[in-house]
Short mmCIF file of C-alpha atoms in Angstrom, two decimals:
data_model
loop_
_atom_site.label_atom_id
_atom_site.label_comp_id
_atom_site.label_asym_id
_atom_site.label_seq_id
_atom_site.Cartn_x
_atom_site.Cartn_y
_atom_site.Cartn_z
CA UNK A 1 20.50 4.34 -2.05
CA UNK A 2 17.99 3.72 -4.83
CA UNK A 3 14.12 3.34 -4.84
CA UNK A 4 11.39 1.28 -6.76
CA UNK A 5 7.97 2.71 -6.13
CA UNK A 6 5.16 -0.06 -7.29
CA UNK A 7 1.75 1.15 -7.86
CA UNK A 8 -0.95 -1.75 -8.86
CA UNK A 9 -3.68 0.18 -11.04
CA UNK A 10 -7.30 -0.55 -12.08
CA UNK A 11 -9.17 2.48 -13.57
CA UNK A 12 -7.26 4.67 -11.74
CA UNK A 13 -6.74 7.68 -14.08
CA UNK A 14 -8.99 9.91 -11.78
CA UNK A 15 -6.58 9.53 -8.58
CA UNK A 16 -2.88 8.44 -10.13
CA UNK A 17 -2.21 11.91 -11.17
CA UNK A 18 -2.59 13.39 -7.28
CA UNK A 19 -0.37 10.39 -6.17
CA UNK A 20 2.24 11.15 -8.73
CA UNK A 21 2.27 15.03 -8.09
CA UNK A 22 2.77 14.38 -4.44
CA UNK A 23 5.67 12.29 -5.40
CA UNK A 24 7.36 15.04 -7.51
CA UNK A 25 6.94 17.36 -4.25
CA UNK A 26 8.87 14.78 -2.07
CA UNK A 27 11.57 16.67 -4.04
CA UNK A 28 14.16 13.37 -3.70
CA UNK A 29 17.63 13.73 -4.29
CA UNK A 30 18.36 9.96 -5.27
CA UNK A 31 17.69 7.39 -8.23
CA UNK A 32 14.20 6.28 -8.25
CA UNK A 33 11.77 4.79 -10.44
CA UNK A 34 7.94 4.43 -10.56
CA UNK A 35 6.28 1.22 -12.11
CA UNK A 36 2.70 0.81 -12.38
CA UNK A 37 1.31 -2.23 -12.99
CA UNK A 38 -2.25 -1.83 -14.84
CA UNK A 39 -4.80 -4.37 -14.99
CA UNK A 40 -7.24 -1.67 -16.46
CA UNK A 41 -9.58 -2.75 -19.76
CA UNK A 42 -8.21 0.82 -21.25
CA UNK A 43 -5.70 3.24 -21.60
CA UNK A 44 -6.74 5.73 -19.43
CA UNK A 45 -4.61 5.09 -16.65
CA UNK A 46 -1.69 4.63 -18.63
CA UNK A 47 -2.23 7.92 -20.31
CA UNK A 48 -2.12 9.59 -17.01
CA UNK A 49 1.14 8.07 -16.38
CA UNK A 50 2.59 9.47 -19.55
CA UNK A 51 1.88 12.91 -18.34
CA UNK A 52 4.67 12.88 -15.89
CA UNK A 53 6.95 10.73 -17.84
CA UNK A 54 9.02 13.78 -18.67
CA UNK A 55 9.65 14.43 -15.07
CA UNK A 56 9.64 10.66 -13.35
CA UNK A 57 11.12 7.39 -15.03
CA UNK A 58 7.70 5.49 -15.37
CA UNK A 59 7.17 2.20 -16.43
CA UNK A 60 3.95 0.85 -16.97
CA UNK A 61 3.41 -2.68 -17.18
CA UNK A 62 0.40 -4.54 -17.76
CA UNK A 63 -0.98 -7.30 -15.44
CA UNK A 64 -2.79 -10.50 -17.00
CA UNK A 65 -5.22 -10.25 -14.12
CA UNK A 66 -7.00 -7.70 -11.69
CA UNK A 67 -5.41 -8.80 -8.69
CA UNK A 68 -3.49 -6.58 -6.55
CA UNK A 69 -1.11 -9.45 -4.98
CA UNK A 70 0.10 -10.43 -8.42
CA UNK A 71 0.49 -6.82 -9.72
CA UNK A 72 2.63 -6.05 -6.53
CA UNK A 73 4.98 -9.33 -7.54
CA UNK A 74 5.10 -8.31 -11.04
CA UNK A 75 6.07 -4.91 -10.16
CA UNK A 76 8.56 -6.17 -7.61
CA UNK A 77 10.38 -8.81 -10.01
CA UNK A 78 10.63 -5.83 -12.91
CA UNK A 79 12.05 -3.26 -10.16
CA UNK A 80 15.51 -2.64 -10.52
CA UNK A 81 16.35 -0.92 -7.24
CA UNK A 82 17.09 -2.17 -3.81
CA UNK A 83 14.25 -0.48 -1.77
CA UNK A 84 10.60 -1.28 -2.56
CA UNK A 85 7.68 0.88 -1.93
CA UNK A 86 4.43 -0.31 -2.65
CA UNK A 87 1.61 2.59 -2.92
CA UNK A 88 -2.21 2.22 -3.61
CA UNK A 89 -2.84 4.48 -6.44
CA UNK A 90 -5.53 6.66 -4.64
CA UNK A 91 -3.06 7.74 -1.79
CA UNK A 92 -1.17 11.33 -1.62
CA UNK A 93 2.22 11.30 0.09
CA UNK A 94 2.50 13.68 3.16
CA UNK A 95 5.21 16.32 3.15
CA UNK A 96 8.79 14.46 3.67
CA UNK A 97 7.45 11.13 4.24
CA UNK A 98 10.05 9.56 1.94
CA UNK A 99 12.84 11.07 3.37
CA UNK A 100 11.63 10.12 7.11
CA UNK A 101 11.31 6.44 5.97
CA UNK A 102 13.83 5.73 4.05
CA UNK A 103 16.41 6.58 6.86
CA UNK A 104 15.12 3.58 8.94
CA UNK A 105 15.86 1.26 6.28
CA UNK A 106 19.07 -0.63 5.52
CA UNK A 107 19.46 -2.86 2.58
CA UNK A 108 20.96 -5.81 4.45
CA UNK A 109 18.56 -6.10 7.11
CA UNK A 110 14.81 -7.62 6.89
CA UNK A 111 12.56 -4.48 7.44
CA UNK A 112 9.01 -3.06 6.93
CA UNK A 113 8.60 0.69 7.38
CA UNK A 114 4.76 1.75 7.75
CA UNK A 115 3.18 5.26 8.25
CA UNK A 116 0.26 7.02 9.72
CA UNK A 117 -3.07 7.49 7.58
CA UNK A 118 -5.26 10.39 7.36
CA UNK A 119 -8.48 10.35 5.44
CA UNK A 120 -9.48 13.27 2.49
CA UNK A 121 -12.80 13.61 4.14
CA UNK A 122 -12.62 13.96 7.65
CA UNK A 123 -16.26 13.21 9.07
CA UNK A 124 -16.75 12.23 12.61
CA UNK A 125 -17.43 8.61 11.44
CA UNK A 126 -13.93 8.43 9.72
CA UNK A 127 -12.41 10.17 13.13
CA UNK A 128 -13.95 7.39 14.97
CA UNK A 129 -12.85 4.79 12.73
CA UNK A 130 -9.18 6.14 12.63
CA UNK A 131 -9.00 6.15 16.15
CA UNK A 132 -10.14 2.46 16.29
CA UNK A 133 -7.64 1.42 14.11
CA UNK A 134 -4.87 3.14 15.67
CA UNK A 135 -6.05 1.47 19.11
CA UNK A 136 -5.68 -2.06 17.25
CA UNK A 137 -2.52 -1.11 15.96
CA UNK A 138 -1.18 -0.40 19.24
CA UNK A 139 -2.39 -3.01 20.79
CA UNK A 140 -1.14 -5.33 18.10
CA UNK A 141 2.28 -3.74 18.52
CA UNK A 142 2.15 -4.26 22.29
CA UNK A 143 1.89 -8.09 21.54
CA UNK A 144 4.77 -8.26 18.77
CA UNK A 145 2.60 -8.15 15.87
CA UNK A 146 2.96 -5.95 12.69
CA UNK A 147 0.27 -4.08 11.15
CA UNK A 148 1.33 -3.78 7.58
CA UNK A 149 -0.85 -1.68 5.46
CA UNK A 150 -0.43 -2.09 1.44
CA UNK A 151 -1.46 1.46 0.70
CA UNK A 152 2.18 2.19 1.69
CA UNK A 153 4.48 -0.56 2.57
CA UNK A 154 8.28 0.32 2.33
CA UNK A 155 10.52 -2.64 2.39
CA UNK A 156 13.77 -3.85 0.46
CA UNK A 157 14.81 -6.36 -2.10
CA UNK A 158 15.90 -8.79 0.53
CA UNK A 159 12.85 -8.95 2.85
CA UNK A 160 10.57 -9.43 -0.37
CA UNK A 161 12.37 -12.47 -1.64
CA UNK A 162 12.90 -13.84 1.86
CA UNK A 163 9.06 -13.78 1.79
CA UNK A 164 8.69 -15.22 -1.71
CA UNK A 165 6.50 -11.67 -2.24
CA UNK A 166 2.89 -11.48 -1.61
CA UNK A 167 0.02 -14.28 -2.09
CA UNK A 168 -1.86 -13.95 -5.00
CA UNK A 169 -5.59 -14.02 -5.78
CA UNK A 170 -7.08 -12.78 -2.15
CA UNK A 171 -9.59 -10.28 -1.59
CA UNK A 172 -8.34 -8.85 1.96
CA UNK A 173 -5.27 -9.14 4.02
CA UNK A 174 -2.43 -10.27 1.77
CA UNK A 175 -0.55 -7.12 2.62
CA UNK A 176 -0.84 -7.83 6.80
CA UNK A 177 0.14 -11.48 5.69
CA UNK A 178 3.32 -10.33 3.83
CA UNK A 179 4.08 -8.33 7.08
CA UNK A 180 3.29 -11.16 9.42
CA UNK A 181 5.39 -13.80 7.30
CA UNK A 182 8.26 -11.38 7.27
CA UNK A 183 8.55 -10.95 10.84
CA UNK A 184 8.34 -14.28 11.47
CA UNK A 185 11.37 -14.48 9.34
CA UNK A 186 13.21 -12.11 11.99
CA UNK A 187 12.09 -8.86 9.92
CA UNK A 188 11.93 -5.62 12.30
CA UNK A 189 8.45 -3.58 11.51
CA UNK A 190 8.59 0.07 12.18
CA UNK A 191 5.74 2.79 12.29
CA UNK A 192 7.08 6.44 11.30
CA UNK A 193 4.69 8.28 13.29
CA UNK A 194 5.74 11.91 12.39
CA UNK A 195 4.63 11.65 8.74
CA UNK A 196 1.47 10.12 6.95
CA UNK A 197 -0.22 9.51 3.76
CA UNK A 198 -3.74 10.85 2.81
CA UNK A 199 -5.95 7.87 1.88
CA UNK A 200 -8.94 8.33 -0.32
CA UNK A 201 -12.15 7.63 1.24
CA UNK A 202 -14.20 6.30 -1.82
CA UNK A 203 -14.69 3.16 0.01
CA UNK A 204 -16.88 4.86 2.20
CA UNK A 205 -19.13 5.48 -0.77
CA UNK A 206 -20.03 1.68 -0.55
CA UNK A 207 -19.27 0.69 2.97
CA UNK A 208 -20.01 2.39 6.21
CA UNK A 209 -16.77 3.63 8.61
CA UNK A 210 -17.71 1.29 11.16
CA UNK A 211 -18.24 -1.70 8.90
CA UNK A 212 -15.12 -0.84 6.98
CA UNK A 213 -13.23 -0.98 10.09
CA UNK A 214 -14.81 -4.05 11.14
CA UNK A 215 -14.12 -5.81 7.82
CA UNK A 216 -10.35 -4.91 8.27
CA UNK A 217 -10.02 -6.02 11.85
CA UNK A 218 -11.85 -9.42 10.99
CA UNK A 219 -9.37 -9.82 8.14
CA UNK A 220 -6.43 -9.25 10.40
CA UNK A 221 -7.48 -11.51 13.06
CA UNK A 222 -7.61 -14.17 10.34
CA UNK A 223 -4.14 -13.54 9.20
CA UNK A 224 -2.62 -13.53 12.64
CA UNK A 225 -4.44 -16.88 13.44
CA UNK A 226 -2.47 -18.26 10.48
CA UNK A 227 -5.00 -18.48 8.09
CA UNK A 228 -3.72 -16.26 5.51
CA UNK A 229 -5.44 -13.88 3.75
CA UNK A 230 -9.43 -14.19 3.49
CA UNK A 231 -11.44 -13.96 0.37
CA UNK A 232 -11.11 -14.66 -3.34
CA UNK A 233 -10.51 -11.51 -5.53
CA UNK A 234 -12.74 -11.76 -8.60
CA UNK A 235 -10.71 -10.83 -12.15
CA UNK A 236 -13.23 -8.43 -12.89
CA UNK A 237 -12.49 -5.27 -14.20
CA UNK A 238 -15.45 -3.49 -13.04
CA UNK A 239 -15.21 -4.35 -9.61
CA UNK A 240 -16.78 -2.15 -7.27
CA UNK A 241 -13.98 -1.05 -4.80
CA UNK A 242 -14.85 -1.48 -1.11
CA UNK A 243 -17.82 -3.82 -1.72
CA UNK A 244 -16.38 -6.95 0.39
CA UNK A 245 -17.97 -9.95 0.67
CA UNK A 246 -15.26 -11.95 2.40
CA UNK A 247 -15.61 -15.43 3.71
#
């Protein structure tokens, strides 16, 4: 069993170190690599990654555009291992999350594994938002629809190649679109409820929790109705994370 971990970055020098440290804390007894696909206008994210180069096999590739779908596809094409884990740079891995999720996967089947999410700042608004999101996830699963979130999306090379990868140039929903297309090809989607990733709440500094949940739900409904991802992702290296105006 071998694993390639793909992390798109754009000015993530403040967050990437915590993710890489949490990866080391997984104590993986397997061959794995980290591929950082960076669209930053400076070398600060690369410098952060290089601090872990003695402990982790890290490759930093530059992306010609600041677009998360493009960056994920670049990383997947560079990847040398059978399993592919797509992570956002601002998450922290919960204890044992990789061990539990990897036991669910087989290299010869179409499969995607997701996990629970926790927020790093548990305000009342965040709790209500998470409850709302989990309700939507359970409702979607009852109707046979996947909910795949790009901040933790574990799959294998066969599934990635069968879908043709992520759609590029979109603002929202490219991760869910990937899951919907994969399941349309017969892929199995499972959620590892026993563990989690901790998601950074910086989005909430520019978007209220209720509005963020409504934006995600709207994008999800668009995808499952067959209209694909939404909005156009500007190739803007100073793009204000979380300030969306999807159409």
